[in-house]
Structures are given as structure tokens and as C-alpha cells.
Amino acid sequence: NRTEYDNTVRDLLGTAAKPAASSFAADDVEDGFDTIGESLVMSLVLAEQLDKATGELVDELLARPAGDVWRSRILVCEPTAANATTCIPQVLSAFMKSAYRRPVAADEVQSRASLAATVQQATGDALRGLAAALKSVLMSPHFLYRVELGDPASPQATPLSDYELASRLSYFLWSSMPDQELMAHAAAGDLHRPAVLLAQAHRMAKDDRVRGLATEFAGNWLDVRRFEEHNAVNRERFPAFTNELREAMFEEPIRFTEDLVQRNGSVLDFVYGEHTFVN
């Protein structure tokens, strides 16, 4: 959904932009939640919005100066006309693994590298070729969807793969992509072990990104998300209801939930808790 998209490009590209929140069409809500896959549809309008956002995100990344931490992290080498045939596949291989949240096959990388080569040949600019390839990755269903196939060859229902489990855990707790440690456990094949899964959940719950759980799950469950958009107030009758107050009314239960999770409190604190968070 929109929140998950913005959080994912933040953690993938290091951007502070929130294109989904600012310009994407609203997510459909089912049973009070806007995270139900069956209700999240890809419309033509959304596809156009994604295309525009993708171009802006990649342009922002490549406009960063040499030595910038995020540029250096993604561009493991700087493509030039001389080294493009070796450098661009290296960049794409690492980037696609992060963006797709799973290992990528050689032919997947090659298809994007071929696109980069075509654009480079037409423009004479290796960096523009890389930009086209990066944009195509961010427009791929493997990035835009959380793909869960289990074992596609099996006629029976099968468990999620470790990489699929990593994504399910991270999008539940963080509303964002898995980090390097979670991906390392997926690569080791031990994430299905209960002790490992529990340890990772506890680790992730203490991370600041657990705000994703507070806003997405608890925000929908407790129905406080509407504070973000609630402006239909008679200002003459309620002069104290300002935007600042509205934002604070939303922030209070979110911070309460974050604290509850991070200290491993009881769900009963939502009913019997004798403390809160105020500005």
C-alpha cells in the first residue's frame, strides 16, 4: 500500500521523499484495513503515478554527489563508457536482490543490463542507461508486489520460502523491506526455525521502524488513522481544534503502541494502561 511503498523506497534508496503519501490514489479499505492484498488493485492511474515517482526517485539517487553514502551503497562501481558492460550488471545484481527481496537469476540481471546497453547506445551516456534499468526494476511486479509462491512446482499448499517469510515479517513489523540481517537468515535457510524467527521478531520490535506496525496495524485496528485526514470540524464551535492538535491526537496512540511493543507489554494495557504520551 502507500505507506509500505514510501517506507520501502526510503530503506532501499535513502530518500526522504514520500511520493505515495503526496500523490498516489488512496488505498482501498476492507474490513477496516488498507493492507488486504485482494483489495489493492493496480489501476491505470496508479501505474502512471508509479511511473512518475520512479523516474523522480532514480533521478534523485543519481543526482547525489560522488561519495554520498546512498549513491556509494547502490552504485558499487561508477559506470562509464569503458566499463559499462561489467559495471552495470554488478550494480543491477546487488540492487535487484534488495529491491526484489530475494536472490535474482542471471537472466533477470541480463535483461535489465541489455536495456541499459540499448539506452546507452542511443544516448552515448552509460549513466542514462543505468537509470533506465533502475527505473525498470522499480516498475517490476517483483518490486511492487509481495510475491508469495512457496513451491510453485508442488500441487499442494507449501510453506513460504525463507525469503517470503522474511518479507512477511518485515512488512508486518516495519511496513517495509527486510534489512540485511533478516536477509542473511533467509539466505542461511534458518528463518523457519522457531527460535530464530522469535529472536528476529524481538530484535525488529526494538527497532525504530516498528512505528510501521503502530501506524499500519494498530492505526487501522484502533481506527485512529483517520485523525490524519480529519478536518471536518466546526472551527467556530471548536476553536481549539487546530491542525497541531489533530496531529497530536493521532501521535498519542501511535507512540503508546510503539512503547507497548518495544517493552513487550501486555495488550491489556490498551484497556487498563495508566500512562500515555503527550506533547
Coordinates of C-alpha atoms in Angstrom, one line a residue:
N1 CA 0.0 0.0 0.0
R2 CA 1.0 3.6 0.0
T3 CA 2.7 3.6 3.4
E4 CA 4.6 0.4 2.6
Y5 CA 5.8 1.9 -0.7
D6 CA 7.1 5.1 0.9
N7 CA 8.9 3.1 3.6
T8 CA 10.4 0.7 1.2
V9 CA 11.9 3.4 -1.1
R10 CA 13.2 5.1 2.0
D11 CA 15.0 2.0 3.1
L12 CA 16.1 1.0 -0.4
L13 CA 17.2 4.4 -1.8
G14 CA 17.7 6.5 1.2
T15 CA 15.2 9.1 0.1
A16 CA 13.2 11.4 2.3
A17 CA 10.5 11.8 -0.4
K18 CA 7.1 10.3 0.2
P19 CA 5.6 10.1 -3.3
A20 CA 2.8 7.7 -2.4
A21 CA 1.6 9.8 0.5
S22 CA 1.7 13.0 -1.6
S23 CA 0.4 11.9 -4.9
F24 CA -0.8 8.3 -5.1
A25 CA -4.5 7.4 -5.2
A26 CA -6.0 6.3 -1.9
D27 CA -5.7 2.6 -1.0
D28 CA -9.0 0.7 -0.8
V29 CA -10.1 -0.4 2.7
E30 CA -11.5 -3.8 3.5
D31 CA -12.7 -4.8 7.0
G32 CA -11.0 -1.7 8.3
F33 CA -7.6 -2.4 6.9
D34 CA -5.8 -0.9 3.8
T35 CA -3.3 -3.8 3.7
I36 CA -5.5 -6.5 2.3
G37 CA -3.9 -7.7 -0.9
E38 CA -7.2 -8.6 -2.6
S39 CA -8.3 -5.0 -2.3
L40 CA -5.2 -3.3 -3.5
V41 CA -5.6 -3.0 -7.3
M42 CA -3.3 -1.7 -10.0
S43 CA -5.2 0.9 -11.9
L44 CA -4.1 2.8 -14.9
V45 CA -3.9 6.0 -12.8
L46 CA -1.8 4.3 -10.1
A47 CA 0.5 2.9 -12.8
E48 CA 1.1 6.4 -14.2
Q49 CA 1.7 7.7 -10.7
L50 CA 4.2 4.9 -10.0
D51 CA 6.0 5.7 -13.3
K52 CA 6.3 9.3 -12.4
A53 CA 7.5 8.6 -8.9
T54 CA 10.0 6.0 -10.1
G55 CA 11.6 8.5 -12.5
E56 CA 11.9 11.1 -9.8
L57 CA 13.4 8.7 -7.3
V58 CA 16.1 7.4 -9.6
D59 CA 16.9 10.9 -10.8
E60 CA 17.3 11.9 -7.2
L61 CA 19.6 9.0 -6.5
L62 CA 21.9 9.6 -9.5
A63 CA 22.0 13.4 -8.8
R64 CA 23.7 12.7 -5.4
P65 CA 27.4 13.6 -5.4
A66 CA 30.2 11.0 -5.7
G67 CA 30.9 9.8 -2.2
D68 CA 27.4 10.1 -1.0
V69 CA 26.6 7.2 1.3
W70 CA 23.5 6.0 -0.6
R71 CA 24.9 6.5 -4.0
S72 CA 28.0 4.5 -3.0
R73 CA 25.9 1.8 -1.4
I74 CA 23.9 1.3 -4.6
L75 CA 26.4 2.2 -7.3
V76 CA 29.1 -0.4 -6.3
C77 CA 31.0 1.0 -9.2
E78 CA 30.6 4.2 -11.3
P79 CA 29.5 3.2 -14.9
T80 CA 31.4 4.8 -17.8
A81 CA 31.5 4.0 -21.5
A82 CA 34.6 1.9 -20.9
N83 CA 33.4 -0.2 -18.0
A84 CA 29.6 -0.3 -18.6
T85 CA 29.5 -3.9 -19.8
T86 CA 30.9 -5.1 -16.4
C87 CA 29.9 -2.4 -14.0
I88 CA 26.2 -2.1 -14.8
P89 CA 25.5 -5.8 -14.3
Q90 CA 27.3 -5.6 -10.9
V91 CA 25.2 -2.7 -9.8
L92 CA 22.0 -4.3 -11.0
S93 CA 22.7 -7.7 -9.4
A94 CA 23.0 -6.2 -5.9
F95 CA 20.2 -3.7 -6.4
M96 CA 17.7 -6.2 -7.8
K97 CA 18.4 -8.6 -4.9
S98 CA 17.5 -5.8 -2.4
A99 CA 14.5 -4.5 -4.5
Y100 CA 13.0 -7.9 -5.1
R101 CA 13.8 -9.1 -1.6
R102 CA 15.2 -12.4 -2.9
P103 CA 18.1 -13.8 -5.0
V104 CA 17.9 -12.9 -8.7
A105 CA 18.8 -15.2 -11.6
A106 CA 21.5 -14.3 -14.1
D107 CA 18.9 -13.9 -16.9
E108 CA 16.9 -11.4 -14.9
V109 CA 20.0 -9.3 -14.4
Q110 CA 20.9 -9.7 -18.1
S111 CA 17.6 -8.5 -19.3
R112 CA 18.0 -5.2 -17.3
A113 CA 21.6 -4.9 -18.4
S114 CA 20.5 -5.2 -22.1
L115 CA 18.0 -2.4 -21.6
A116 CA 20.8 -0.2 -20.1
A117 CA 23.1 -1.1 -23.1
T118 CA 20.3 -0.1 -25.6
V119 CA 19.7 3.2 -23.9
Q120 CA 23.5 3.8 -23.6
Q121 CA 23.9 3.1 -27.3
A122 CA 21.1 5.5 -28.2
T123 CA 22.3 8.4 -25.9
G124 CA 26.0 7.8 -25.6
D125 CA 25.6 8.0 -21.8
A126 CA 26.3 5.0 -19.6
L127 CA 24.6 6.6 -16.6
R128 CA 21.4 7.2 -18.5
G129 CA 21.4 3.6 -19.5
L130 CA 21.8 2.6 -15.8
A131 CA 19.0 5.0 -14.9
A132 CA 16.6 3.3 -17.4
A133 CA 17.5 -0.1 -15.9
L134 CA 17.0 1.0 -12.3
K135 CA 13.6 2.5 -13.2
S136 CA 12.6 -0.7 -14.9
V137 CA 13.4 -2.6 -11.7
L138 CA 11.3 -0.3 -9.6
M139 CA 8.4 -0.7 -12.0
S140 CA 8.6 -4.5 -11.9
P141 CA 5.9 -6.6 -10.2
H142 CA 8.7 -8.2 -8.2
F143 CA 9.3 -4.9 -6.5
L144 CA 5.7 -3.5 -6.4
Y145 CA 4.1 -6.7 -5.2
R146 CA 5.0 -9.0 -2.3
V147 CA 5.2 -12.2 -4.2
E148 CA 4.5 -15.4 -2.3
L149 CA 4.7 -18.6 -4.3
G150 CA 6.0 -21.2 -1.8
D151 CA 7.0 -24.1 -4.1
P152 CA 5.4 -23.4 -7.5
A153 CA 6.1 -26.9 -8.7
S154 CA 4.1 -28.5 -5.9
P155 CA 0.3 -29.2 -6.4
Q156 CA -0.2 -28.9 -2.7
A157 CA 0.0 -25.9 -0.4
T158 CA 3.6 -25.4 0.8
P159 CA 5.2 -23.2 3.4
L160 CA 6.6 -19.8 2.4
S161 CA 10.2 -19.8 1.4
D162 CA 12.6 -18.2 3.9
Y163 CA 12.8 -15.0 1.7
E164 CA 9.0 -14.8 1.5
L165 CA 8.8 -15.3 5.3
A166 CA 11.4 -12.5 5.8
S167 CA 9.2 -10.1 3.7
R168 CA 6.1 -11.1 5.5
L169 CA 7.7 -10.5 8.9
S170 CA 9.3 -7.2 7.9
Y171 CA 6.2 -5.8 6.3
F172 CA 4.1 -6.7 9.4
L173 CA 6.5 -5.2 11.9
W174 CA 8.1 -2.4 9.9
S175 CA 5.8 -1.9 6.9
S176 CA 9.0 -2.0 4.9
M177 CA 11.5 -4.3 3.3
P178 CA 13.7 -6.8 5.2
D179 CA 17.1 -5.5 6.4
Q180 CA 20.5 -7.2 5.8
E181 CA 20.4 -9.3 8.9
L182 CA 16.9 -10.7 8.1
M183 CA 18.0 -11.4 4.5
A184 CA 21.1 -13.1 5.8
H185 CA 19.0 -15.5 7.8
A186 CA 16.8 -16.1 4.8
A187 CA 19.9 -16.9 2.8
A188 CA 21.1 -19.3 5.5
G189 CA 17.7 -21.1 5.4
D190 CA 17.2 -21.0 9.1
L191 CA 14.4 -18.4 9.4
H192 CA 11.8 -21.1 9.7
R193 CA 13.4 -22.3 12.9
P194 CA 11.1 -21.0 15.7
A195 CA 14.0 -19.8 17.9
V196 CA 15.5 -17.8 15.0
L197 CA 12.2 -16.4 13.9
L198 CA 11.3 -15.3 17.5
A199 CA 14.8 -13.8 18.0
Q200 CA 14.4 -11.8 14.8
A201 CA 10.9 -10.6 15.8
H202 CA 12.2 -9.4 19.2
R203 CA 15.2 -7.7 17.5
M204 CA 12.9 -5.9 15.0
A205 CA 10.4 -4.9 17.6
K206 CA 13.1 -2.8 19.3
D207 CA 14.0 -1.0 16.1
D208 CA 12.5 2.5 15.4
R209 CA 10.9 1.1 12.2
V210 CA 8.4 -0.7 14.4
R211 CA 6.4 2.5 14.0
G212 CA 5.2 0.8 10.8
L213 CA 3.3 -1.7 13.0
A214 CA 1.9 1.1 15.1
T215 CA 0.6 3.2 12.2
E216 CA -0.4 0.4 9.8
F217 CA -1.7 -2.4 12.0
A218 CA -2.7 -0.6 15.3
G219 CA -3.7 2.6 13.4
N220 CA -6.2 0.6 11.4
W221 CA -7.2 -1.7 14.2
L222 CA -7.9 1.1 16.6
D223 CA -9.3 3.3 13.8
V224 CA -7.1 6.3 14.6
R225 CA -5.7 6.6 11.2
R226 CA -8.5 9.0 10.2
F227 CA -7.0 11.6 12.5
E228 CA -4.5 12.2 9.7
E229 CA -7.3 13.5 7.4
H230 CA -10.0 14.6 9.8
N231 CA -10.5 18.3 9.1
A232 CA -14.3 18.5 9.0
V233 CA -14.6 20.4 12.3
N234 CA -16.7 23.4 13.0
R235 CA -14.0 25.9 13.9
E236 CA -16.4 28.3 15.5
R237 CA -17.7 25.7 17.9
F238 CA -14.3 24.1 18.5
P239 CA -11.7 26.8 18.1
A240 CA -9.1 24.8 19.9
F241 CA -9.2 22.0 17.3
T242 CA -6.1 23.1 15.2
N243 CA -4.0 21.0 12.8
E244 CA -1.4 20.7 15.6
L245 CA -4.0 19.3 18.0
R246 CA -5.3 16.9 15.3
E247 CA -1.7 15.6 14.6
A248 CA -1.1 15.3 18.4
M249 CA -4.3 13.2 18.8
F250 CA -3.0 10.8 16.1
E251 CA 0.5 10.7 17.5
E252 CA -0.5 9.9 21.1
P253 CA -1.9 6.3 20.4
I254 CA 0.9 5.7 17.9
R255 CA 3.6 6.4 20.5
F256 CA 1.7 4.4 23.1
T257 CA 1.6 1.4 20.7
E258 CA 5.3 1.8 19.8
D259 CA 6.2 1.8 23.5
L260 CA 4.0 -1.2 24.2
V261 CA 5.7 -3.3 21.6
Q262 CA 9.2 -2.2 22.4
R263 CA 8.9 -3.1 26.1
N264 CA 6.9 -6.3 25.3
G265 CA 4.0 -5.0 27.3
S266 CA 0.5 -6.6 27.5
V267 CA -2.2 -6.0 25.1
L268 CA -4.4 -5.3 28.1
D269 CA -2.5 -2.1 28.6
F270 CA -4.7 -0.7 25.8
V271 CA -7.6 -1.1 28.2
Y272 CA -6.1 -0.7 31.7
G273 CA -3.0 1.3 31.0
E274 CA -2.5 4.3 33.4
H275 CA 0.0 6.2 31.3
T276 CA 0.1 7.9 27.9
F277 CA 2.3 10.2 25.8
V278 CA 1.6 13.9 25.3
N279 CA 3.4 16.9 23.9

